[in-house]
XYZ file of C-alpha atoms in Angstrom:
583
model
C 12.633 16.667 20.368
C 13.228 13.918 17.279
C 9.685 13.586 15.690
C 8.964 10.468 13.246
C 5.872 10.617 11.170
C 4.754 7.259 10.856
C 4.297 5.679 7.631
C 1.103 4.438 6.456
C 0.287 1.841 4.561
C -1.361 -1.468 3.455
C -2.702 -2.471 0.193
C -3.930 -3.707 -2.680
C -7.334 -2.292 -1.135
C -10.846 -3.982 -1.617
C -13.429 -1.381 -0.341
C -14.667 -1.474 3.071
C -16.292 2.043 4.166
C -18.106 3.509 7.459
C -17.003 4.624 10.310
C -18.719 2.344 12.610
C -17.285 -1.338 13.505
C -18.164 -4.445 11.103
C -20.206 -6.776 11.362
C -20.820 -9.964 9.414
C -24.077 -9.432 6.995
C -23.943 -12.425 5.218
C -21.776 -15.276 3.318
C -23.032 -17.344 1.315
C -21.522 -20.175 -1.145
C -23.640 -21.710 -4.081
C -22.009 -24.371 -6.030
C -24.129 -25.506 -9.503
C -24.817 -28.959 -10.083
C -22.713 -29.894 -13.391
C -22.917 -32.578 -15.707
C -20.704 -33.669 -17.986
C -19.507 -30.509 -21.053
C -22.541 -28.564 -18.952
C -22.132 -25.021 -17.985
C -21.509 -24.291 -14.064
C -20.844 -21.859 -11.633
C -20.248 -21.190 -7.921
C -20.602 -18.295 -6.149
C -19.384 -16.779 -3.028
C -20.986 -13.514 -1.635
C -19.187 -12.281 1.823
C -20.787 -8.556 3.412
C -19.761 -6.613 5.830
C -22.096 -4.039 7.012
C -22.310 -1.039 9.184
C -25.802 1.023 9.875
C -26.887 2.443 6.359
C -23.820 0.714 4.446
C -22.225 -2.048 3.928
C -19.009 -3.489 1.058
C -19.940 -7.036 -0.496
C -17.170 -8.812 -2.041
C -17.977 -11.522 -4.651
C -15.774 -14.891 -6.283
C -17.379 -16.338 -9.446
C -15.852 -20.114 -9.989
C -16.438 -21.681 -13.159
C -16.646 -25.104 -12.268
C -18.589 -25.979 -16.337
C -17.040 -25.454 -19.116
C -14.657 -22.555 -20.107
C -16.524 -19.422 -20.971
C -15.049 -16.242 -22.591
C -17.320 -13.181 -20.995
C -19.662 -13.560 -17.877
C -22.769 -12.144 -17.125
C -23.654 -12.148 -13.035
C -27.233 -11.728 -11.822
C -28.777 -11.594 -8.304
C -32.113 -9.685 -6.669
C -31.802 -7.911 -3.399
C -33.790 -9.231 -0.500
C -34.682 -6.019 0.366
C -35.893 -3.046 -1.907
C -33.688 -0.804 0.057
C -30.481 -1.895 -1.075
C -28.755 0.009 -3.422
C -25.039 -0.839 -5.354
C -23.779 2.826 -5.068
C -20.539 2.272 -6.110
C -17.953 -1.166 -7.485
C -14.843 -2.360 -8.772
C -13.474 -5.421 -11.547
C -17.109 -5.609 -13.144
C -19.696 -3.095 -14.968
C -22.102 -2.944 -12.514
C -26.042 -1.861 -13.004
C -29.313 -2.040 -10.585
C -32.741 -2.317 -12.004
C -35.139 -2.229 -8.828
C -33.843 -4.986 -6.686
C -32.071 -7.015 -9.679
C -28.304 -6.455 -10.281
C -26.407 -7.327 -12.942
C -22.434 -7.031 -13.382
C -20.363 -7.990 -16.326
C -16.690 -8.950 -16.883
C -14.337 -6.008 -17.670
C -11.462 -6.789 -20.087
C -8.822 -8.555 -17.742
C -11.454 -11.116 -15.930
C -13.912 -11.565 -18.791
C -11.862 -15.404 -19.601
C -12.249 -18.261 -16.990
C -11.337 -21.804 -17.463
C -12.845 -24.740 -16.110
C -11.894 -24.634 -12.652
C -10.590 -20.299 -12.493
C -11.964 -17.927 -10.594
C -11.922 -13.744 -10.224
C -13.012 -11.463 -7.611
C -15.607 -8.191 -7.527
C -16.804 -6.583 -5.316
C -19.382 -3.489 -4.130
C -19.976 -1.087 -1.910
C -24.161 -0.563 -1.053
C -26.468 1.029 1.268
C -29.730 0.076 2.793
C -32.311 1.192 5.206
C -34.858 -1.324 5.787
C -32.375 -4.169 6.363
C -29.527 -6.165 4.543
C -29.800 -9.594 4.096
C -27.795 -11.750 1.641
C -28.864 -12.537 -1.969
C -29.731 -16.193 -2.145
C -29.234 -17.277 -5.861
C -26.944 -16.384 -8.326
C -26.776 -16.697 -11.938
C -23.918 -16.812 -14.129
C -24.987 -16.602 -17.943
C -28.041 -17.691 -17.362
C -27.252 -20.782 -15.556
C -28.839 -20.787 -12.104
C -26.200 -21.170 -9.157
C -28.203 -23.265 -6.775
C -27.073 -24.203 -3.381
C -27.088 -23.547 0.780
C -24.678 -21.602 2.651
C -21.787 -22.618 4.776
C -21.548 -22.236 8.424
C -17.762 -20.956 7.918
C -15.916 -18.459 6.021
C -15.421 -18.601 1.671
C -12.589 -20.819 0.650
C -12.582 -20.295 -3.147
C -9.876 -18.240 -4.890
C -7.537 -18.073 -7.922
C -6.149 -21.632 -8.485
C -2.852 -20.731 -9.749
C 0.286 -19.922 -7.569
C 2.039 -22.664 -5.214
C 0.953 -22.721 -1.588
C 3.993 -23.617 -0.271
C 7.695 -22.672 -1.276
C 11.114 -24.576 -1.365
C 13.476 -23.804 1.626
C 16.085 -21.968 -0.943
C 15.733 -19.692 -3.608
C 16.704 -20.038 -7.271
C 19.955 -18.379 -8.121
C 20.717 -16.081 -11.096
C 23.706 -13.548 -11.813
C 22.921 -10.092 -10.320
C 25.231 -8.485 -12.867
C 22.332 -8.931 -15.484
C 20.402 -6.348 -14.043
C 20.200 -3.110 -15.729
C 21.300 0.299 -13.532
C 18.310 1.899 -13.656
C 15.192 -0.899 -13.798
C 12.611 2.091 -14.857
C 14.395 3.628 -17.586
C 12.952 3.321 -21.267
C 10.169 0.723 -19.382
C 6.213 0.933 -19.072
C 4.913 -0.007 -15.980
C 2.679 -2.592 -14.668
C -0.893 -1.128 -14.106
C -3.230 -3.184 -11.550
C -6.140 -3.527 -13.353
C -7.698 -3.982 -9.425
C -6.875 -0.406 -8.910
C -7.921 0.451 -12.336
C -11.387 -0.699 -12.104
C -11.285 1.097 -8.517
C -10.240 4.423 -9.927
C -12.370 3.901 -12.470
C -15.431 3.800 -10.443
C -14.956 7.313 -8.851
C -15.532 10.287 -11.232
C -12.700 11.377 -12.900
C -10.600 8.355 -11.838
C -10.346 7.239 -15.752
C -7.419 10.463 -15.891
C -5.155 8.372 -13.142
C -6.340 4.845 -13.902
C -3.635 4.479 -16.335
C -0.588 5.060 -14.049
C 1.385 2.497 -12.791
C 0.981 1.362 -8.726
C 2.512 -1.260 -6.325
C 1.352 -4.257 -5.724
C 1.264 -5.049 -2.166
C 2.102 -8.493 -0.897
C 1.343 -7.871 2.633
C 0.351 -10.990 4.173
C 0.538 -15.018 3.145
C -2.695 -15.025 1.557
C -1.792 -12.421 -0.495
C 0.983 -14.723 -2.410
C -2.326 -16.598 -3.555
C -5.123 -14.038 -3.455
C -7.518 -12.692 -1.164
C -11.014 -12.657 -3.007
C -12.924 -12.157 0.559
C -10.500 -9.742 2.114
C -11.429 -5.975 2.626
C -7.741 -5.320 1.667
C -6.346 -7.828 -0.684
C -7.243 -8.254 -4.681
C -8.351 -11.518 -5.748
C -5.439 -11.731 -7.965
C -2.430 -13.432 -6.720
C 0.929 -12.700 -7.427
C 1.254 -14.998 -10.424
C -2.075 -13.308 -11.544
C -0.029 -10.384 -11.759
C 2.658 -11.417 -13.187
C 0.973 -13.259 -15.576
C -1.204 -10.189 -16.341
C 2.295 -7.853 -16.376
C 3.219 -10.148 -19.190
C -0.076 -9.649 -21.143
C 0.402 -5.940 -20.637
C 3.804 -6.586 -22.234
C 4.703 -4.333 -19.191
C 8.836 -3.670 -18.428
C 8.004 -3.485 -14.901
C 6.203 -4.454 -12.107
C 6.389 -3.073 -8.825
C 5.926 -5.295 -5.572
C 5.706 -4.301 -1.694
C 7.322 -6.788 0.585
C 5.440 -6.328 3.864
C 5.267 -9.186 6.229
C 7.976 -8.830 9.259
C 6.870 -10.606 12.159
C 5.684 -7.946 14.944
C 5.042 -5.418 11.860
C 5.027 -1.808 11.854
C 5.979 -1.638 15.977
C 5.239 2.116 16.535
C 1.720 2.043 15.110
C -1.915 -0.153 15.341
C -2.896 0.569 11.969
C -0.877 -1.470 9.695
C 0.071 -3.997 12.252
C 0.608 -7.185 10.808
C -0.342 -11.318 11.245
C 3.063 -12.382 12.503
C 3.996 -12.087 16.122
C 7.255 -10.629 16.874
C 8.392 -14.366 17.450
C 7.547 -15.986 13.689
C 10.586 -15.207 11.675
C 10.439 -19.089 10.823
C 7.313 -18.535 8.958
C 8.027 -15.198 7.720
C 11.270 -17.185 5.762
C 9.186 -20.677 4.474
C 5.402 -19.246 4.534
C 6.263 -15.929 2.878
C 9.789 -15.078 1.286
C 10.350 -18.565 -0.076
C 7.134 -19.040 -2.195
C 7.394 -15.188 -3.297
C 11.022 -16.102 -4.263
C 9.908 -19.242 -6.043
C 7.147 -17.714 -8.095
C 9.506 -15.051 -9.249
C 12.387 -17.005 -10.175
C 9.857 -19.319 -12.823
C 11.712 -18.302 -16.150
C 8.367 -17.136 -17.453
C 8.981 -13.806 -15.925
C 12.606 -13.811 -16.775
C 11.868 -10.627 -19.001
C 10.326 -8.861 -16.602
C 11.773 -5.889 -13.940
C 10.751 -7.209 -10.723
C 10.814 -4.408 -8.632
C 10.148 -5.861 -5.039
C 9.994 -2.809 -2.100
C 11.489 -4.347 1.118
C 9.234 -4.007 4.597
C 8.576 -0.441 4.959
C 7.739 0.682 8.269
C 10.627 -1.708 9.814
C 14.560 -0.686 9.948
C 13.505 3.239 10.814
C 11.939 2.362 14.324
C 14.855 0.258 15.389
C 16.419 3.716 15.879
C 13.694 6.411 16.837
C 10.784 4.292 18.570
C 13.132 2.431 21.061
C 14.254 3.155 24.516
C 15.139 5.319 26.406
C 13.736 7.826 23.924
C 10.178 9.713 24.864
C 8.534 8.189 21.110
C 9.658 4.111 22.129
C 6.836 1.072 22.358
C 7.404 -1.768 23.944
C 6.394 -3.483 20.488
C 9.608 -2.178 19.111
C 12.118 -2.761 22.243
C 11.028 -6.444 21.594
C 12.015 -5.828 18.085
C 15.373 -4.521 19.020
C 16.048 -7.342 20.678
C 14.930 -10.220 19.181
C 17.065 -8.779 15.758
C 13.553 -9.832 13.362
C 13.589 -7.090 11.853
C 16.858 -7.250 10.750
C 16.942 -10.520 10.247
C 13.790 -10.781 8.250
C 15.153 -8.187 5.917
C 18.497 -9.792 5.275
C 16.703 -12.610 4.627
C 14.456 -11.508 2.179
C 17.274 -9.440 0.605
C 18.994 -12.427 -0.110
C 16.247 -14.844 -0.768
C 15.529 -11.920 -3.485
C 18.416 -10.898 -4.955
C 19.360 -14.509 -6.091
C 16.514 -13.855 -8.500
C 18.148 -12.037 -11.572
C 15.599 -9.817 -12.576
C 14.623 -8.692 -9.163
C 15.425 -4.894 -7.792
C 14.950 -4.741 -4.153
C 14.585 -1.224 -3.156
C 14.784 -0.971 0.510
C 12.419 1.341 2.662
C 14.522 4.330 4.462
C 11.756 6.321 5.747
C 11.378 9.952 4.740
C 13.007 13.334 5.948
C 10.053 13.969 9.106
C 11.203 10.477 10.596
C 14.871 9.876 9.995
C 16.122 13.475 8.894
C 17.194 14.609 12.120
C 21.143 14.639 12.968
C 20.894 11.947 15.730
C 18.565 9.762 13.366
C 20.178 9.722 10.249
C 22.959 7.993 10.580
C 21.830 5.660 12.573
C 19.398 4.414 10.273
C 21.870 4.546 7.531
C 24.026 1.773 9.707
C 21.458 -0.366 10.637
C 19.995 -0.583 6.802
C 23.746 -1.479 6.233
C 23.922 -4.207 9.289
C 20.331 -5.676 7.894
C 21.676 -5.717 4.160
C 24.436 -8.155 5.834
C 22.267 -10.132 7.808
C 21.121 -13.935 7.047
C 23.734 -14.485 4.066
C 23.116 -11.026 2.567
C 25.506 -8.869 1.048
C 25.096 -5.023 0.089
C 25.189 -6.194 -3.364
C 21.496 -7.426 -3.071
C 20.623 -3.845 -2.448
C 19.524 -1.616 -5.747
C 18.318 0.745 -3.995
C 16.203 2.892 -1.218
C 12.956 4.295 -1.372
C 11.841 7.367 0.467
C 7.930 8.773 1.695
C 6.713 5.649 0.841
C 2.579 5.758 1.607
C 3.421 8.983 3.312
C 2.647 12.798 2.296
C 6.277 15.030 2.548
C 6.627 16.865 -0.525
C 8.603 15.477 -3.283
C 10.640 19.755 -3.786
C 9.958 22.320 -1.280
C 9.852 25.640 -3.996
C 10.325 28.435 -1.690
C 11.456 26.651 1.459
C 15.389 25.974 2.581
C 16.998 25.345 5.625
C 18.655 27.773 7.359
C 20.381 28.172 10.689
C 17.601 31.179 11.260
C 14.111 28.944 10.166
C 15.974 25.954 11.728
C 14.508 26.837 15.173
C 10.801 27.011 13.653
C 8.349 24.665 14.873
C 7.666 23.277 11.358
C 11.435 22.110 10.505
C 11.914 21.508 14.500
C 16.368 21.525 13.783
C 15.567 18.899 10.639
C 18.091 19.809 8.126
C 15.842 19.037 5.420
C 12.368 20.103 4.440
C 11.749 17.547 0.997
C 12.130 14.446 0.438
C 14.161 14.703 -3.057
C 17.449 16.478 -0.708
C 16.636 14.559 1.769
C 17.033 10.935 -0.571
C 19.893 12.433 -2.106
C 22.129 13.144 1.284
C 20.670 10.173 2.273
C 22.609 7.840 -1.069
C 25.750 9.760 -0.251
C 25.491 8.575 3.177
C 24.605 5.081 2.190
C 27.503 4.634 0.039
C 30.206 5.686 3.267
C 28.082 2.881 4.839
C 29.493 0.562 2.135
C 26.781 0.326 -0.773
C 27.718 0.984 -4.088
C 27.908 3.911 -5.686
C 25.440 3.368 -8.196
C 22.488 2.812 -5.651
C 19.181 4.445 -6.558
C 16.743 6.224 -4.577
C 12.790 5.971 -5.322
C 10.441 8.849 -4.088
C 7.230 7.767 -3.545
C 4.643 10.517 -5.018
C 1.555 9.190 -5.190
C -0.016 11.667 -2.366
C 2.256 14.815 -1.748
C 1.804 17.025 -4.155
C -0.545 19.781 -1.861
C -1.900 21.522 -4.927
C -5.571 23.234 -4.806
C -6.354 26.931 -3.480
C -4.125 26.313 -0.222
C -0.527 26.146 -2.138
C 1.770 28.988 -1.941
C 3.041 30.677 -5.007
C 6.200 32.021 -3.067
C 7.917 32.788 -0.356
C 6.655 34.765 2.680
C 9.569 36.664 3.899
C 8.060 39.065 6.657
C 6.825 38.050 10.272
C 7.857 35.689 12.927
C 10.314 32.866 11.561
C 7.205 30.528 12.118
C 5.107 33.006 10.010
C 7.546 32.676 7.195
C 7.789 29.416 6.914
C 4.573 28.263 7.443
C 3.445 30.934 4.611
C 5.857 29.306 2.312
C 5.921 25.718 2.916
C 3.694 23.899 0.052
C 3.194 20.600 2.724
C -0.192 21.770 4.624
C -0.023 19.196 7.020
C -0.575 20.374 10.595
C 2.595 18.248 12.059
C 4.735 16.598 9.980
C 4.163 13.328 12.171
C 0.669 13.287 10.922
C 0.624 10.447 8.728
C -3.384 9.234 8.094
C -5.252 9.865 5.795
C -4.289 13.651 5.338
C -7.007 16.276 4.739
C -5.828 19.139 1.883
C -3.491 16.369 0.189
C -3.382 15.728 -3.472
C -1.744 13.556 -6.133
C 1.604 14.629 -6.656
C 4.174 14.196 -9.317
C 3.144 11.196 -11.966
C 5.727 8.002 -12.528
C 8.845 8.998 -14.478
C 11.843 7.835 -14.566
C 15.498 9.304 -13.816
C 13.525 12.358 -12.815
C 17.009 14.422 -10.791
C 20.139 12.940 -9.900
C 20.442 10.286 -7.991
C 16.987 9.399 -8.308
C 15.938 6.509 -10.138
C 11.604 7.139 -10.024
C 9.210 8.945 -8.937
C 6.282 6.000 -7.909
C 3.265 5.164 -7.066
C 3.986 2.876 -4.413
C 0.586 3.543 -2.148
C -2.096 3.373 -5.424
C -3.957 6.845 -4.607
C -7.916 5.877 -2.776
C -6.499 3.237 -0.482
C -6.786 4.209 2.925
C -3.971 4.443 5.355
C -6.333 3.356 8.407
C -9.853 3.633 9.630
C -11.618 6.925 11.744
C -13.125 4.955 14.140
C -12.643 1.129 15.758
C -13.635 -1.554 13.126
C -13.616 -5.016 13.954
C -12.065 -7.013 10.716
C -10.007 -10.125 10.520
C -7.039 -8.785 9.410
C -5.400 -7.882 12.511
C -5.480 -4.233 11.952
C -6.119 -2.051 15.770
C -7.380 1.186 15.154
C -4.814 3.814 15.814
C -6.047 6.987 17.220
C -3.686 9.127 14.376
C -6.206 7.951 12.017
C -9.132 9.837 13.889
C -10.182 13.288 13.049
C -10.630 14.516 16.619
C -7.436 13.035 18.053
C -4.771 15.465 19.352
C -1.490 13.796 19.114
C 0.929 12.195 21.171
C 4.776 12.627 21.454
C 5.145 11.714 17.656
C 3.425 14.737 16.189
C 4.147 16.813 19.745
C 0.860 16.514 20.577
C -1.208 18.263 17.868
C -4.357 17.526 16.051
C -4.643 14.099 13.676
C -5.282 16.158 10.580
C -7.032 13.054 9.484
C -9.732 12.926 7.114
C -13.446 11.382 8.725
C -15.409 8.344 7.706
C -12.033 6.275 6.193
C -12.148 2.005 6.523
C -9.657 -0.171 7.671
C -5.923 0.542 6.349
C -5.398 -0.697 2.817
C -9.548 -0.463 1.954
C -10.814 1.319 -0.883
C -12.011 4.933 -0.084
C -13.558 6.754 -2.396
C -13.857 10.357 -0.806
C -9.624 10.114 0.240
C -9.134 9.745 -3.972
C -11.871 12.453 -4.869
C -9.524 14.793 -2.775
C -6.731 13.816 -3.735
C -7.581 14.433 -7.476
C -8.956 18.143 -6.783
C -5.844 18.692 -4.944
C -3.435 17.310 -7.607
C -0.221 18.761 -8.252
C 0.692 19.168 -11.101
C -2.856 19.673 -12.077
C -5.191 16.988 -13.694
């Protein structure tokens, strides 16, 4: 039977952890009264808690005058509650008084700016809200609102025009990573930063995901969004004097159909909104001439095209979520669309998702998907030559080069390869180019491996190949991906970073990325309740055993993870033991 292991995905994470559903602990907004050249602050403190633990996330507003360096105080309610771990500030505890300063990308805030930290704490006497603030001394006095935080970055439009700026797409170079440094989030920085031995990755470039309207402006309160927007970033890509930045497009309406994880805030129905509320500003923002200079490298809706052709009827793996997107045509509307909304933009790359080899490798998938990527890069005024290139395992764990594993007509019929021909992703991308180009892209397409979590190094890795016992002996033995099923797709236990970002890395291939930053979860244990729209999918939880996707076997998921996208800790601890290559 045709198997599909669901990608993951969401991200740019703030941390949310437990395993237990959310509840509100507390949100509180206190504005400064300013006078005239005075200094001034407002400060917005949102919790969400769970018994023993709970992730606080933080907006400081300068509302005075501008200030270069910030110094936050506040005293805990409660003597039981601890910071135990944060991101985008230096954080320190002193009995109940805490005290965070500015790190090197948020330290400068004009009169009116804004940035985003945020903690993770316990407690165990109870876990109220801090009720003043202090910003530099000056006391942030005020009451709190009956309704959610509304302060955020000020810069970035709202709203977008109804058609994109134009450019000539023969500017662009062939290969947007070569001879380039990366953009590096200094959100996941401070992240990586904060678990022990996180400095050794923090340095790597990661995508950026875009993956839902607020995002566009930035999400200070959300569990899974940075408060930098994307013209934070881009401005910040500049300062880096970066080549490249890397974007995730990842909005369709009815998102991600064959999963409850990453599902999405558009109904199947809202391709209207997905074009004005979403593509257009993104397209707008990254057409300003400002970032003419800049490699805009924008990932196109992963989790989309691939289900149009394995999680539809009459086949055993179909939803109804994605028969409705069959026939409505979003998907591939939405991705023409953004395809062309994109490409007008000079110095954008779109890269568009295909999947990996344990979804879409099969005979009766592959082509298939190959034709309707082709149909979707012709849809809504698109041509193929808004198409750079594809990008393979994105958020997902399938080994970049299987070392002592090929397909053969014998291991074929193992219950590992299950008649795949392939068992990597790297000759897996690179049949699937040569089949995209007899689709009708050009010949000088690129294909992107994402590598951030597949390399399945530590004491578990093979060092060759078994060639005694049953055929399932052999290649189990052998195969470096320990996964139990290759449609396990949460969270993996045993995983580890795989190979770093480099460029033009074998042919055909123009990266190995980072598209999934390494520590952001792919979806939470247990049910949370969060605001997001993200269901809790039972692939993300430990003691699940499987459904026709991974033919019914164990999860293979990792216990205690948050809500898809939301920092955990213990996921990038693992995956740094179980690097490969070797930290």
């Amino acid at each position: 039977m045709n198997l599909r292991s669901r990608l993951s995905v969401r991200q740019k994470a703030v941390a949310v952890a437990g395993a237990s559903a959310l509840v509100a602990a507390g949100l509180v907004t206190l504005p400064a009264s300013v006078a005239q050249a005075a200094p001034g602050c407002s400060v917005t403190y949102s919790a969400n808690q769970w018994q023993g633990g709970f992730s606080a996330n933080i907006t400081i507003r300068n509302v005075g005058d501008a200030i270069n360096g910030w110094t936050l105080r506040f005293t805990f309610p409660d003597s039981s509650q601890r910071v135990t771990q944060g991101w985008s500030a230096n954080w320190t505890q002193s009995g109940s008084q805490v005290t965070a300063t500015n790190v090197a990308w948020n330290g400068n805030l004009a009169t009116g700016a804004s940035t985003g930290i945020g903690f993770n704490g316990s407690w165990s006497g109870s876990n109220p809200a801090p009720t003043s603030f202090s910003v530099n001394g000056t006391n942030c006095n005020g009451t709190a609102p009956t309704t959610g935080p509304t302060t955020g970055p000020t810069t970035g439009p709202t709203t977008g025009p109804t058609t994109g700026p134009t450019g000539n797409p023969s500017a662009r170079v062939d290969n947007p990573y070569a001879g380039a440094r990366g953009y590096v989030n200094p959100e996941w920085k401070a992240k990586a930063e904060s678990v022990s031995g996180g400095n050794r990755i923090s340095s790597n470039p990661t995508g950026v995901w875009l993956d839902r309207i607020a995002a566009i402006e930035g999400t200070p309160d959300s569990s899974s969004n940075g408060a930098m927007g994307l013209r934070d970033h881009l401005d910040e890509a500049l300062a880096q004097n970066a080549g490249y930045i890397q974007l995730v497009i990842y909005n369709l309406p009815g998102r991600d159909c064959a999963a409850l994880a990453s599902n999405g805030e558009l109904p199947a129905d809202a391709l209207g909104r997905y074009k004005t509320e979403y593509i257009d500003p993104i397209a707008a923002i990254m057409g300003d001439t400002k970032y003419s200079s800049l490699r805009i490298i924008a990932i196109i809706e992963i989790d989309s095209l691939p289900n149009l052709v394995t999680n539809v009827s009459p086949r055993e793996t179909a939803t109804a979520q994605c028969d409705t997107m069959k026939s409505n045509g979003n998907y591939v509307k939405g991705v023409g669309y953004a395809l062309a909304k994109l490409g007008a933009v000079p110095n954008v790359y779109n890269y568009i998702d295909a999947g990996h080899h344990g979804w879409i490798g099969w005979d009766d998938n592959f082509r298939p998907s190959a034709q309707i990527f082709a149909e979707a890069a012709r849809a809504e005024g698109s041509t193929t030559a808004n198409v750079h290139g594809f990008i393979a395992n994105t958020a997902n764990y399938s080994a970049t080069v299987e070392p002592y594993l090929n397909v053969t007509e014998q291991n074929r019929l193992s219950k590992w390869i299950d008649y795949n021909k392939y068992v990597d992703e790297q000759r897996f991308a690179q049949a699937l180019r040569t089949e995209l180009i007899s689709q009708g892209f050009s010949s000088s397409i690129g294909m992107l491996i994402d590598t951030s979590r597949n390399g399945w190094g530590g004491s578990g890795r093979p060092t060759g190949a078994v060639t005694s016992g049953t055929v399932d002996e052999q290649v189990d033995g052998s195969r470096i991906d320990r996964r139990i099923h290759l449609g396990n797709w949460c969270n993996q236990s045993g995983a580890g970073l795989g190979e770093r970002p480099r460029a033009a890395p074998a042919t055909g291939i123009d990266a190995y990325v980072w598209i999934k930053p390494p520590g952001e979860s792919d979806g939470s244990s247990t049910q949370i309740d969060n605001e997001e729209g993200k269901g809790f999918d039972r692939m993300c939880d430990p003691t699940y055993t499987g459904n026709p996707r991974n033919n019914n076997n164990m999860s293979g998921a990792l216990d205690g993870a948050p809500i898809s996208g939301a920092w955990f800790p213990a996921q990038l601890t693992q995956l740094m033991q179980n690097a490969y290559p070797a930290l």
